[in-house]
C-alpha positions as semicolon CSV with decimal commas, in nm:
position;residue;x (nm);y (nm);z (nm)
1;M;12,464;7,564;13,383
2;S;12,198;7,798;13,218
3;Y;12,251;8,006;12,914
4;E;12,075;8,331;12,834
5;T;11,895;8,324;12,495
6;P;12,069;8,558;12,259
7;A;11,865;8,877;12,187
8;N;11,875;8,813;11,814
9;Q;11,768;8,447;11,837
10;R;11,439;8,516;11,666
11;F;11,616;8,643;11,364
12;A;11,869;8,363;11,350
13;E;11,690;8,136;11,097
14;A;11,861;8,145;10,761
15;T;11,772;7,929;10,460
16;H;11,869;7,920;10,092
17;Q;11,624;7,989;9,809
18;T;11,698;7,959;9,434
19;I;11,620;8,210;9,170
20;A;11,386;7,942;9,028
21;W;11,200;7,948;9,369
22;F;11,153;8,324;9,365
23;W;11,026;8,320;8,998
24;K;10,764;8,041;9,082
25;R;10,651;8,253;9,387
26;L;10,628;8,565;9,172
27;N;10,414;8,391;8,905
28;A;10,201;8,231;9,174
29;G;10,128;8,585;9,318
30;E;10,295;8,497;9,638
31;L;10,590;8,737;9,627
32;E;10,546;9,092;9,766
33;L;10,829;9,303;9,621
34;S;10,691;9,646;9,706
35;P;10,565;9,681;10,059
36;P;10,496;10,048;10,165
37;F;10,828;10,082;10,344
38;Q;11,036;9,987;10,043
39;R;11,172;10,243;9,811
40;N;11,090;10,244;9,443
41;P;11,289;10,042;9,198
42;V;11,609;10,250;9,133
43;W;11,866;10,026;8,977
44;Q;11,973;10,103;8,625
45;V;12,044;9,834;8,374
46;S;12,408;9,859;8,428
47;Q;12,367;9,770;8,811
48;K;12,139;9,480;8,713
49;S;12,384;9,354;8,464
50;Y;12,666;9,359;8,721
51;L;12,450;9,150;8,949
52;I;12,372;8,890;8,678
53;D;12,745;8,869;8,605
54;T;12,818;8,814;8,960
55;I;12,559;8,531;8,977
56;L;12,692;8,375;8,651
57;R;13,043;8,372;8,797
58;G;12,901;8,194;9,122
59;Y;13,017;8,478;9,350
60;P;12,833;8,539;9,678
61;V;12,559;8,812;9,697
62;P;12,453;8,974;10,026
63;E;12,178;8,790;10,213
64;L;11,805;8,880;10,168
65;Y;11,548;8,940;10,419
66;L;11,200;8,783;10,393
67;Q;10,899;8,767;10,608
68;S;10,666;8,470;10,517
69;S;10,313;8,437;10,631
70;T;9,990;8,244;10,552
71;T;9,644;8,392;10,505
72;A;9,330;8,239;10,657
73;E;9,256;8,092;10,312
74;G;9,586;7,905;10,316
75;D;9,768;8,140;10,064
76;E;10,136;8,203;10,129
77;V;10,278;8,559;10,114
78;H;10,659;8,626;10,103
79;T;10,736;8,985;10,164
80;V;11,083;9,108;10,074
81;V;11,194;9,330;10,362
82;D;11,545;9,387;10,220
83;G;11,679;9,284;9,883
84;Q;11,398;9,407;9,646
85;Q;11,656;9,556;9,388
86;R;11,846;9,217;9,361
87;I;11,532;9,005;9,334
88;R;11,369;9,238;9,082
89;A;11,689;9,248;8,871
90;C;11,682;8,871;8,849
91;M;11,311;8,842;8,783
92;E;11,338;9,105;8,501
93;F;11,642;8,936;8,342
94;V;11,483;8,596;8,315
95;D;11,161;8,759;8,190
96;G;11,367;8,911;7,906
97;S;11,319;9,271;8,009
98;Y;11,677;9,378;7,941
99;A;12,002;9,253;7,785
100;L;12,331;9,269;7,972
101;T;12,551;9,582;7,938
102;D;12,928;9,614;7,934
103;D;12,928;9,574;8,310
104;A;12,850;9,198;8,245
105;G;13,193;9,126;8,099
106;D;13,184;8,822;7,872
107;Y;12,808;8,825;7,861
108;T;12,778;9,180;7,721
109;G;12,475;9,221;7,487
110;L;12,312;8,879;7,596
111;A;11,948;8,850;7,699
112;F;11,844;8,548;7,896
113;S;11,701;8,382;7,593
114;D;12,051;8,415;7,431
115;L;12,220;8,207;7,704
116;G;12,307;7,843;7,655
117;D;12,127;7,584;7,865
118;D;12,411;7,551;8,104
119;L;12,414;7,922;8,181
120;K;12,039;7,929;8,220
121;R;12,055;7,648;8,470
122;R;12,326;7,835;8,652
123;I;12,103;8,126;8,690
124;W;11,786;7,923;8,794
125;Q;11,987;7,719;9,045
126;Y;12,175;8,014;9,209
127;R;12,094;8,018;9,572
128;F;12,054;8,329;9,786
129;V;12,106;8,331;10,163
130;V;11,763;8,427;10,293
131;R;11,718;8,550;10,653
132;S;11,357;8,465;10,762
133;L;11,188;8,720;10,983
134;P;10,911;8,614;11,222
135;I;10,570;8,760;11,223
136;M;10,581;9,110;11,384
137;E;10,407;9,448;11,380
138;E;10,460;9,659;11,083
139;D;10,635;9,937;11,269
140;E;10,901;9,681;11,379
141;I;10,952;9,568;11,029
142;R;10,986;9,928;10,917
143;D;11,241;9,971;11,191
144;I;11,445;9,673;11,072
145;F;11,437;9,797;10,706
146;G;11,548;10,136;10,812
147;R;11,842;10,001;11,019
148;L;11,949;9,769;10,748
149;N;11,973;10,062;10,507
150;R;12,060;10,345;10,749
151;N;12,430;10,354;10,653
152;N;12,368;10,261;10,287
153;V;12,460;10,577;10,094
154;A;12,228;10,456;9,811
155;L;11,924;10,546;10,024
156;N;11,825;10,913;10,011
157;G;11,626;11,105;10,282
158;Q;11,280;11,042;10,137
159;E;11,347;10,663;10,093
160;L;11,441;10,645;10,460
161;R;11,129;10,838;10,552
162;Q;10,920;10,579;10,357
163;A;11,081;10,310;10,568
164;T;11,030;10,495;10,895
165;Y;10,690;10,656;10,891
166;W;10,343;10,517;10,790
167;G;10,107;10,753;10,964
168;E;9,862;11,036;10,866
169;F;10,125;11,282;10,732
170;I;10,312;11,054;10,494
171;T;9,985;10,896;10,382
172;C;9,863;11,240;10,286
173;V;10,193;11,337;10,111
174;N;10,191;10,997;9,920
175;K;9,834;11,063;9,809
176;L;9,903;11,413;9,687
177;S;10,216;11,301;9,503
178;Q;10,000;11,060;9,293
179;D;9,804;11,352;9,125
180;E;9,855;11,323;8,745
181;F;9,973;11,684;8,736
182;W;10,318;11,593;8,853
183;V;10,375;11,362;8,552
184;A;10,217;11,611;8,305
185;S;10,418;11,903;8,439
186;K;10,754;11,735;8,361
187;L;10,895;11,887;8,689
188;F;11,047;11,561;8,768
189;T;11,273;11,333;8,571
190;A;11,234;10,951;8,562
191;N;11,504;10,928;8,809
192;D;11,344;11,167;9,045
193;F;11,036;10,949;9,051
194;R;11,248;10,642;9,102
195;R;11,421;10,796;9,395
196;M;11,097;10,935;9,545
197;L;11,224;11,291;9,502
198;D;10,879;11,399;9,385
199;I;10,734;11,274;9,710
200;E;10,995;11,474;9,907
201;Y;10,911;11,782;9,707
202;V;10,534;11,748;9,763
203;G;10,617;11,701;10,132
204;E;10,800;12,041;10,126
205;L;10,512;12,207;9,957
206;V;10,268;12,068;10,221
207;V;10,479;12,198;10,510
208;A;10,531;12,544;10,330
209;A;10,161;12,580;10,259
210;L;10,083;12,532;10,641
211;F;10,377;12,698;10,812
212;G;10,561;12,902;10,541
213;P;10,888;12,816;10,367
214;Q;11,142;12,608;10,547
215;N;11,515;12,631;10,528
216;K;11,630;12,268;10,516
217;K;11,492;11,933;10,389
218;S;11,625;11,785;10,711
219;S;11,340;11,963;10,904
220;L;11,100;11,752;10,704
221;D;11,169;11,464;10,935
222;K;11,037;11,657;11,235
223;F;10,698;11,722;11,060
224;Y;10,683;11,351;10,960
225;S;10,733;11,255;11,319
226;A;10,516;11,527;11,480
227;F;10,218;11,438;11,266
228;E;10,269;11,054;11,257
229;T;9,966;10,972;11,458
230;D;9,738;11,267;11,393
231;F;9,742;11,530;11,106
232;P;9,457;11,757;11,181
233;D;9,514;11,979;10,874
234;R;9,489;11,690;10,627
235;A;9,168;11,787;10,479
236;K;9,271;12,151;10,450
237;V;9,595;12,049;10,274
238;E;9,419;11,833;10,019
239;E;9,180;12,119;9,946
240;I;9,460;12,362;9,898
241;F;9,637;12,127;9,663
242;A;9,327;12,042;9,462
243;K;9,245;12,424;9,422
244;V;9,613;12,525;9,335
245;L;9,694;12,245;9,096
246;G;9,359;12,293;8,936
247;E;9,406;12,658;8,888
248;L;9,750;12,618;8,741
249;T;9,624;12,384;8,473
250;H;9,389;12,661;8,357
251;I;9,648;12,948;8,383
252;L;9,942;12,780;8,202
253;E;10,030;12,486;7,977
254;W;10,243;12,224;8,133
255;P;10,529;12,178;8,079
256;N;10,592;12,532;7,967
257;R;10,897;12,736;7,836
258;W;10,897;12,987;8,114
259;R;11,048;12,963;8,463
260;W;10,748;12,800;8,619
261;S;10,855;12,442;8,499
262;K;11,158;12,461;8,729
263;K;11,122;12,318;9,077
264;V;11,268;12,636;9,243
265;D;11,017;12,871;9,068
266;F;10,723;12,627;9,102
267;Y;10,776;12,622;9,476
268;S;10,734;13,003;9,467
269;L;10,440;12,989;9,241
270;F;10,259;12,729;9,438
271;L;10,292;12,931;9,763
272;A;10,190;13,252;9,602
273;L;9,858;13,081;9,501
274;S;9,813;12,878;9,817
275;S;9,842;13,177;10,037
276;R;9,513;13,296;9,879
277;A;9,359;12,962;9,825
278;D;9,032;13,081;9,973
279;E;8,997;13,315;9,662
280;L;9,038;13,030;9,419
281;P;8,905;12,934;9,174
282;L;8,973;13,247;8,963
283;N;8,722;13,373;8,700
284;S;8,825;13,352;8,325
285;A;8,925;13,718;8,308
286;D;9,155;13,678;8,602
287;R;9,306;13,358;8,468
288;V;9,403;13,559;8,144
289;A;9,550;13,829;8,347
290;F;9,751;13,595;8,578
291;R;9,887;13,422;8,270
292;E;10,003;13,748;8,117
293;K;10,154;13,853;8,442
294;L;10,345;13,525;8,496
295;I;10,484;13,523;8,137
296;E;10,596;13,887;8,159
297;F;10,744;13,846;8,502
298;S;10,932;13,529;8,397
299;E;11,087;13,712;8,101
300;S;11,195;14,010;8,326
301;V;11,364;13,773;8,575
302;N;11,535;13,586;8,297
303;Q;11,677;13,905;8,160
304;L;11,814;13,991;8,502
305;V;11,964;13,639;8,546
306;R;12,135;13,676;8,218
307;L;12,299;14,007;8,297
308;P;12,674;13,994;8,301
309;V;12,840;14,065;8,641
310;G;12,874;14,438;8,695
311;V;12,610;14,545;8,455
312;S;12,308;14,722;8,605
313;A;11,954;14,638;8,527
314;D;11,728;14,850;8,313
315;P;11,553;15,101;8,555
316;S;11,228;14,994;8,394
317;V;11,248;14,651;8,548
318;S;11,019;14,618;8,839
319;L;11,135;14,600;9,192
320;A;10,953;14,259;9,230
321;A;11,163;14,118;8,943
322;R;11,484;14,255;9,109
323;I;11,387;14,102;9,447
324;Y;11,287;13,767;9,291
325;E;11,609;13,748;9,098
326;S;11,814;13,816;9,407
327;G;11,635;13,516;9,573
328;V;11,720;13,288;9,284
329;R;12,094;13,266;9,359
330;N;12,050;13,083;9,684
331;S;11,748;12,889;9,600
332;S;11,697;12,691;9,904
333;D;11,790;12,948;10,156
334;L;11,507;13,050;10,377
335;A;11,544;13,431;10,314
336;S;11,564;13,368;9,941
337;R;11,257;13,151;9,944
338;R;11,062;13,423;10,129
339;K;11,189;13,696;9,892
340;R;11,065;13,498;9,589
341;V;10,736;13,427;9,736
342;M;10,679;13,794;9,850
343;A;10,773;13,921;9,510
344;L;10,544;13,688;9,317
345;Q;10,253;13,763;9,552
346;S;10,289;14,116;9,479
347;V;10,285;14,054;9,101
348;L;9,975;13,834;9,122
349;W;9,773;13,976;9,398
350;G;9,927;14,330;9,472
351;P;10,002;14,575;9,602
352;E;10,293;14,663;9,382
353;L;10,620;14,647;9,574
354;T;10,785;14,973;9,678
355;D;11,113;15,018;9,867
356;E;10,931;15,075;10,188
357;L;10,735;14,747;10,140
358;E;11,052;14,566;10,068
359;E;11,221;14,684;10,383
360;S;10,922;14,585;10,609
361;E;10,887;14,250;10,424
362;A;10,503;14,313;10,392
363;S;10,421;13,953;10,291
364;P;10,158;13,721;10,421
365;V;10,433;13,447;10,443
366;S;10,660;13,663;10,650
367;R;10,376;13,737;10,885
368;L;10,293;13,377;10,943
369;A;10,347;13,251;11,297
370;T;10,639;13,020;11,326
371;I;10,552;12,664;11,409
372;E;10,737;12,713;11,739
373;D;10,489;12,978;11,824
374;L;10,193;12,770;11,723
375;Y;10,311;12,479;11,949
376;A;10,409;12,705;12,224
377;S;10,070;12,861;12,222
378;A;9,909;12,521;12,222
379;A;10,133;12,396;12,497
380;S;10,051;12,682;12,721
381;R;9,686;12,613;12,681
382;D;9,743;12,246;12,774
383;G;9,987;12,331;13,058
384;E;10,273;12,160;12,879
385;D;10,640;12,289;12,864
386;D;10,787;12,120;12,553
387;S;10,693;12,151;12,191
388;P;10,685;11,839;11,987
389;L;10,864;12,034;11,711
390;D;11,148;12,205;11,897
391;D;11,398;12,359;11,660
392;V;11,204;12,260;11,351
393;R;11,313;12,572;11,182
394;E;11,687;12,502;11,239
């Protein structure tokens, strides 16, 4: 009688490794905790403390996934495919990086050095169940990581994208998100950086700079997928970002007390400048003029936002400010995003908005061809029927 080999046989090998083993591998430079598909460290001290309390009690912890390999020089590399947060919490605790919080019960307030020898040994000797993955292509490893975490509510959309994509588009977005401007501007909190929300935001800016504002973050996945193997506009995008971010550092200080240090308003400001990137950099006189316009416009919008319900705006307030303020209420709605960009473009570049212009939506962004149009045109030239980005503007 013959038996068919189970489909998951190559993933069946499980071993046990102690915290001491991981510590030695880390110190030897043989432990890879942050492969490209892993999310950034996101656990707070309270979560780390709860894990250490679990270990001290001898309770089980979910299994880890490692891939081990050996280089041509004989060096071992152990890559953590799933379980980075748990291993990192243990390594940081034994290294003295934090003391236990109230989540650690009887051990509250204790650092590793405060523990008695018996408790230290209990930690060093704690054994994780480790599932060993065979050598395989990186895309398959990413797929495994994504599937392990797909139903884990702790993973957000961008963290899943990091696990799923590794091609031209995400490489470009990751590079742009490393610009020192994002730290200096204080647009993002420490938690935003941990959860990769800065990378998600930069991805939205990339898409909007090329194809106009989008309605949902969910459409981002379609761009990541469509430009996975080839992103022909990469050089163009990198040039736009260099020009716009460079110009913004000259026009305003960062962070600033006006609206432009808010993500919603920065989105509009970035697009208002990127739509005329070919006219950048500005001369000194124009920079002074732009600064004055942005400060005055910000104050006008703030006055409108603060108006009590039912109170009419001062007739002297510009139409652009009124249009912009109306687009602040539903900040991520596509129509609202377009309104804000149109209004800000008129303030910076002209012409001044009139009722007729508002009705016709005379904005460069509103005149952009939709991405469906672009791909339909390309498909017709190539004799193809389907667009790789069907329904991207859902």
